[in-house]
mmCIF file of C-alpha atoms in Angstrom:
data_model
loop_
_atom_site.group_PDB
_atom_site.id
_atom_site.type_symbol
_atom_site.label_atom_id
_atom_site.label_comp_id
_atom_site.label_asym_id
_atom_site.label_seq_id
_atom_site.Cartn_x
_atom_site.Cartn_y
_atom_site.Cartn_z
ATOM 1 C CA MET A 518 0.038 0.024 -0.017
ATOM 2 C CA PHE A 519 2.992 2.283 0.474
ATOM 3 C CA TYR A 520 3.781 2.498 -3.305
ATOM 4 C CA PRO A 521 0.383 3.663 -4.464
ATOM 5 C CA MET A 522 0.538 6.383 -1.804
ATOM 6 C CA PHE A 523 4.032 7.297 -2.848
ATOM 7 C CA VAL A 524 2.797 7.747 -6.514
ATOM 8 C CA MET A 525 -0.012 9.923 -5.249
ATOM 9 C CA VAL A 526 2.408 12.216 -3.446
ATOM 10 C CA ILE A 527 4.579 12.450 -6.443
ATOM 11 C CA LEU A 528 1.495 13.333 -8.544
ATOM 12 C CA THR A 529 0.591 15.984 -5.976
ATOM 13 C CA PHE A 530 4.016 17.518 -6.121
ATOM 14 C CA LEU A 531 4.113 17.501 -9.928
ATOM 15 C CA VAL A 532 0.802 19.332 -10.047
ATOM 16 C CA ALA A 533 2.138 21.908 -7.411
ATOM 17 C CA PHE A 534 5.267 22.492 -9.528
ATOM 18 C CA TYR A 535 3.127 22.719 -12.731
ATOM 19 C CA LEU A 536 0.883 25.373 -11.068
ATOM 20 C CA LEU A 537 3.768 27.217 -9.776
ATOM 21 C CA GLY A 538 5.331 27.359 -13.263
ATOM 22 C CA LEU A 539 2.037 28.584 -14.739
ATOM 23 C CA ARG A 540 1.760 31.328 -12.073
ATOM 24 C CA ILE A 541 5.394 32.492 -12.654
ATOM 25 C CA VAL A 542 4.884 32.739 -16.370
ATOM 26 C CA ALA A 543 1.555 34.538 -16.004
ATOM 27 C CA VAL A 544 3.051 37.134 -13.653
ATOM 28 C CA ARG A 545 6.126 37.570 -15.851
ATOM 29 C CA GLN A 546 3.881 38.070 -18.878
ATOM 30 C CA ARG A 547 1.776 40.523 -16.776
ATOM 31 C CA LYS A 548 -1.305 38.568 -17.360
ATOM 32 C CA VAL A 549 -1.957 38.677 -13.577
ATOM 33 C CA SER A 550 -0.517 40.749 -10.787
ATOM 34 C CA ILE A 551 1.565 38.911 -8.152
ATOM 35 C CA GLY A 552 -0.585 40.687 -5.542
ATOM 36 C CA TYR A 553 -3.576 38.573 -6.746
ATOM 37 C CA PHE A 554 -1.902 35.585 -5.057
ATOM 38 C CA ARG A 555 -1.946 37.212 -1.676
ATOM 39 C CA LEU A 556 -5.563 36.231 -1.091
ATOM 40 C CA ASN A 557 -6.316 34.709 -4.539
ATOM 41 C CA THR A 558 -8.695 37.604 -5.168
ATOM 42 C CA GLY A 559 -8.661 40.782 -7.158
ATOM 43 C CA ALA A 560 -9.703 42.462 -10.402
ATOM 44 C CA ASN A 561 -6.944 40.819 -12.517
ATOM 45 C CA GLU A 562 -7.974 37.157 -12.283
ATOM 46 C CA PRO A 563 -5.555 34.565 -13.714
ATOM 47 C CA PRO A 564 -6.444 32.861 -17.071
ATOM 48 C CA PRO A 565 -8.792 29.872 -16.955
ATOM 49 C CA HIS A 566 -6.091 27.323 -17.357
ATOM 50 C CA ILE A 567 -4.295 28.578 -14.225
ATOM 51 C CA MET A 568 -7.620 28.640 -12.367
ATOM 52 C CA ALA A 569 -8.178 24.979 -13.451
ATOM 53 C CA ALA A 570 -4.600 23.972 -12.319
ATOM 54 C CA ALA A 571 -5.194 25.643 -8.894
ATOM 55 C CA ARG A 572 -8.498 23.925 -8.494
ATOM 56 C CA HIS A 573 -6.978 20.572 -9.455
ATOM 57 C CA TYR A 574 -4.219 21.047 -6.933
ATOM 58 C CA SER A 575 -6.912 21.638 -4.228
ATOM 59 C CA ASN A 576 -8.708 18.455 -5.533
ATOM 60 C CA LEU A 577 -5.625 16.470 -4.638
ATOM 61 C CA PHE A 578 -6.405 17.160 -0.977
ATOM 62 C CA GLU A 579 -10.112 16.091 -1.149
ATOM 63 C CA LEU A 580 -11.028 12.564 -2.260
ATOM 64 C CA PRO A 581 -7.352 11.379 -2.055
ATOM 65 C CA LEU A 582 -7.503 12.044 1.606
ATOM 66 C CA LEU A 583 -9.888 9.005 1.951
ATOM 67 C CA PHE A 584 -7.296 6.970 -0.123
ATOM 68 C CA TYR A 585 -4.431 7.869 2.187
ATOM 69 C CA VAL A 586 -6.486 6.962 5.244
ATOM 70 C CA THR A 587 -7.642 3.713 3.743
ATOM 71 C CA CYS A 588 -4.000 2.743 2.743
ATOM 72 C CA LEU A 589 -2.604 3.649 6.231
ATOM 73 C CA LEU A 590 -5.512 1.792 7.922
ATOM 74 C CA ALA A 591 -4.795 -1.295 5.825
ATOM 75 C CA MET A 592 -1.152 -1.199 6.746
ATOM 76 C CA VAL A 593 -1.821 -0.786 10.450
ATOM 77 C CA MET A 594 -4.235 -3.649 10.324
ATOM 78 C CA GLY A 595 -1.732 -5.751 8.499
ATOM 79 C CA PHE A 596 -4.347 -6.264 5.730
ATOM 80 C CA GLN A 597 -3.465 -6.091 2.110
ATOM 81 C CA SER A 598 -5.728 -8.293 -0.002
ATOM 82 C CA ALA A 599 -5.289 -8.475 -3.721
ATOM 83 C CA LEU A 600 -8.511 -6.484 -4.141
ATOM 84 C CA LEU A 601 -7.271 -3.836 -1.962
ATOM 85 C CA VAL A 602 -4.017 -3.483 -3.817
ATOM 86 C CA ILE A 603 -5.700 -3.559 -7.196
ATOM 87 C CA CYS A 604 -8.186 -0.962 -6.270
ATOM 88 C CA ALA A 605 -5.227 1.229 -4.906
ATOM 89 C CA TRP A 606 -3.415 1.126 -8.120
ATOM 90 C CA VAL A 607 -6.567 1.678 -10.151
ATOM 91 C CA PHE A 608 -7.353 4.694 -7.916
ATOM 92 C CA VAL A 609 -3.823 6.208 -8.587
ATOM 93 C CA ALA A 610 -4.216 5.634 -12.302
ATOM 94 C CA SER A 611 -7.598 7.260 -12.251
ATOM 95 C CA ARG A 612 -6.122 10.250 -10.556
ATOM 96 C CA VAL A 613 -3.297 10.454 -13.055
ATOM 97 C CA VAL A 614 -5.901 10.346 -15.944
ATOM 98 C CA HIS A 615 -8.015 12.804 -14.085
ATOM 99 C CA ALA A 616 -5.020 15.254 -13.717
ATOM 100 C CA LEU A 617 -4.192 14.777 -17.394
ATOM 101 C CA ILE A 618 -7.650 15.624 -18.498
ATOM 102 C CA HIS A 619 -8.260 18.487 -16.068
ATOM 103 C CA LEU A 620 -4.897 20.087 -16.905
ATOM 104 C CA SER A 621 -5.157 19.671 -20.668
ATOM 105 C CA TYR A 622 -8.351 19.611 -22.789
ATOM 106 C CA ASN A 623 -10.656 19.521 -19.705
ATOM 107 C CA ASN A 624 -13.697 17.604 -21.048
ATOM 108 C CA VAL A 625 -15.971 17.449 -18.080
ATOM 109 C CA LEU A 626 -17.559 14.074 -18.889
ATOM 110 C CA HIS A 627 -14.108 12.426 -19.348
ATOM 111 C CA ARG A 628 -13.149 14.080 -16.130
ATOM 112 C CA LEU A 629 -16.145 12.780 -14.334
ATOM 113 C CA LEU A 630 -15.605 9.245 -15.574
ATOM 114 C CA ALA A 631 -12.022 9.327 -14.220
ATOM 115 C CA PHE A 632 -13.218 10.785 -10.983
ATOM 116 C CA LEU A 633 -16.152 8.180 -10.521
ATOM 117 C CA THR A 634 -13.683 5.350 -11.216
ATOM 118 C CA GLY A 635 -11.411 6.520 -8.398
ATOM 119 C CA ALA A 636 -14.365 7.089 -6.064
ATOM 120 C CA ALA A 637 -15.722 3.609 -6.744
ATOM 121 C CA CYS A 638 -12.205 2.223 -5.942
ATOM 122 C CA ILE A 639 -12.155 4.002 -2.500
ATOM 123 C CA LEU A 640 -15.631 2.711 -1.715
ATOM 124 C CA ILE A 641 -14.618 -0.863 -2.638
ATOM 125 C CA MET A 642 -11.532 -0.554 -0.551
ATOM 126 C CA TRP A 643 -13.489 0.613 2.563
ATOM 127 C CA ILE A 644 -15.945 -2.174 2.055
ATOM 128 C CA ASN A 645 -13.106 -4.639 1.709
ATOM 129 C CA LEU A 646 -11.472 -3.273 4.982
ATOM 130 C CA ALA A 647 -14.854 -3.160 6.863
ATOM 131 C CA ALA A 648 -15.552 -6.924 5.901
ATOM 132 C CA HIS A 649 -12.010 -7.873 7.009
ATOM 133 C CA TYR A 650 -12.462 -5.898 10.354
ATOM 134 C CA ALA A 651 -15.828 -7.472 10.892
ATOM 135 C CA ALA A 652 -14.478 -11.036 10.288
ATOM 136 C CA ARG A 653 -11.715 -10.628 12.950
#
């Protein structure tokens, strides 16, 4: 369970660096004032692709939180079924796909399908953990 979590952490940092790069370029090109980023408000709002990247970065601290908790709980319980591991990797893959969609062509239906795939994996992981816990 460690390795899927590690890949999620790497994804989070990659998106953070990507967002930072977009913001630096936008400030240098005077598309947005650096003052905007003090409170993320102001008249000179960043271009939509920067707003999407910022929102995606925030998303990486929402549903993935349940993923991290599930993985850590499985590790603490000493339970790593094949189903749990497969779901963990499918979740990570769905988040990578979700990021690629959100940060590129941003088709909402495609993004939703990637999101729902990941959410289903988290639900299956929790049900699997709950069944294991109940059987102890």
